[in-house]
Structures are given as C-alpha cells and as structure tokens.
C-alpha cells in the first residue's frame, strides 16, 4: 500500500447528550480504496489515529462509512475547567509518548495513545489528575491492545 493524497474525511453522528447531529472533519491519507486517519478525532467515538476506514460520498463529502482495520491506538478526550493546566498536562503526556491536539475554545485535548504505549500508566496518571480536579476524561476509543491492560 502506498500513501498518497491527504484529504478531509467526515464523521457524522448524533450526540444524545446535546440532542444534535455532529459533524467532524479530519485529515486522512488515501490508501488504495480506503483512508488512514491522520489526526486525532476530537468528537468521533470508536476511531483512532492510523485506523483504516471506508468512506462513501455524501453531499459532496467523504463520509466515514465503517472501520476496516483498527490500528491498535486509543483515543482519549480530556476536558479542562482551567486552560492554564492544559499546556502542562499536554507536555507531561507528550513525555509519556502520547500525541495530542488542543481545542482551546472548547478546553479540550484529544489524546492518541499508540498501541506500543502502556495504557495502564496513562490511565493511572489521568485518574490521579481527575481526582485532583485538574481535568475530566473520556475513553472515546480503547483498542483491544489497551483493553487487555485494564
């Protein structure tokens, strides 16, 4: 398989918490007839960086239709009440070999845990920080690799 074009792919889903249809577009690399997710989803559940997905064209967008191959990576969403802690915690997670992306407007950090990084260690850190009141986190996509550690 060869990686070629970077393109935006779209996740559309219904969020019951806010009673709204949500659309999130993320970058992906075209791999044959499929796409490999190339940045961390902020809102889509059950998907992670490097997952291979099938898309369909809907209203001119490449909409994610289904997962083809899971990467083994996991996605965590971290919500901050105080954005002053966001940069410090991002740096600490970076030092644990996890990539992340920040949405400062929403006080949100999307965290990618690579399959070769221990989720147990990351989860212990997040639990400690949550118990301290520094953040809240949600497991948006926990891979089979990481589920085995829980």
PDB file of C-alpha atoms in Angstrom, residues 1 9 11 29-37 45-56 63-72 141 144:
ATOM      1  CA  UNK A   1       0.000   0.000   0.000  1.00  0.00           C
ATOM      2  CA  UNK A   9     -12.970  12.843   5.681  1.00  0.00           C
ATOM      3  CA  UNK A  11     -17.700  11.795  10.645  1.00  0.00           C
ATOM      4  CA  UNK A  29      -4.323   9.609   3.779  1.00  0.00           C
ATOM      5  CA  UNK A  30      -5.704   7.781   0.746  1.00  0.00           C
ATOM      6  CA  UNK A  31      -4.557   4.158   0.805  1.00  0.00           C
ATOM      7  CA  UNK A  32      -5.892   2.273  -2.201  1.00  0.00           C
ATOM      8  CA  UNK A  33      -9.675   2.386  -1.910  1.00  0.00           C
ATOM      9  CA  UNK A  34      -9.598   3.269   1.816  1.00  0.00           C
ATOM     10  CA  UNK A  35      -8.349   6.084   4.053  1.00  0.00           C
ATOM     11  CA  UNK A  36      -5.964   6.049   7.022  1.00  0.00           C
ATOM     12  CA  UNK A  37      -6.911   8.500   9.772  1.00  0.00           C
ATOM     13  CA  UNK A  45     -16.242   7.632  19.021  1.00  0.00           C
ATOM     14  CA  UNK A  46     -14.601   4.276  18.205  1.00  0.00           C
ATOM     15  CA  UNK A  47     -11.874   5.675  15.915  1.00  0.00           C
ATOM     16  CA  UNK A  48      -8.177   6.405  16.429  1.00  0.00           C
ATOM     17  CA  UNK A  49      -5.126   7.640  14.531  1.00  0.00           C
ATOM     18  CA  UNK A  50      -3.944   5.192  11.838  1.00  0.00           C
ATOM     19  CA  UNK A  51      -7.261   3.300  11.684  1.00  0.00           C
ATOM     20  CA  UNK A  52      -8.184   2.344   8.125  1.00  0.00           C
ATOM     21  CA  UNK A  53     -11.730   3.356   7.173  1.00  0.00           C
ATOM     22  CA  UNK A  54     -14.093   3.042   4.260  1.00  0.00           C
ATOM     23  CA  UNK A  55     -15.819   6.195   3.059  1.00  0.00           C
ATOM     24  CA  UNK A  56     -18.838   6.998   0.937  1.00  0.00           C
ATOM     25  CA  UNK A  63     -18.167  10.427   4.937  1.00  0.00           C
ATOM     26  CA  UNK A  64     -16.751   7.642   7.087  1.00  0.00           C
ATOM     27  CA  UNK A  65     -18.876   4.579   6.455  1.00  0.00           C
ATOM     28  CA  UNK A  66     -17.119   1.925   8.554  1.00  0.00           C
ATOM     29  CA  UNK A  67     -13.899   0.785  10.165  1.00  0.00           C
ATOM     30  CA  UNK A  68     -11.863  -1.604   8.025  1.00  0.00           C
ATOM     31  CA  UNK A  69      -8.753  -2.158  10.187  1.00  0.00           C
ATOM     32  CA  UNK A  70      -8.146  -0.909  13.719  1.00  0.00           C
ATOM     33  CA  UNK A  71      -4.667   0.486  14.299  1.00  0.00           C
ATOM     34  CA  UNK A  72      -4.377  -0.610  17.907  1.00  0.00           C
ATOM     35  CA  UNK A 141     -11.795   4.555  21.608  1.00  0.00           C
ATOM     36  CA  UNK A 144      -8.011  -4.326  22.054  1.00  0.00           C
TER      37      UNK A 144
END
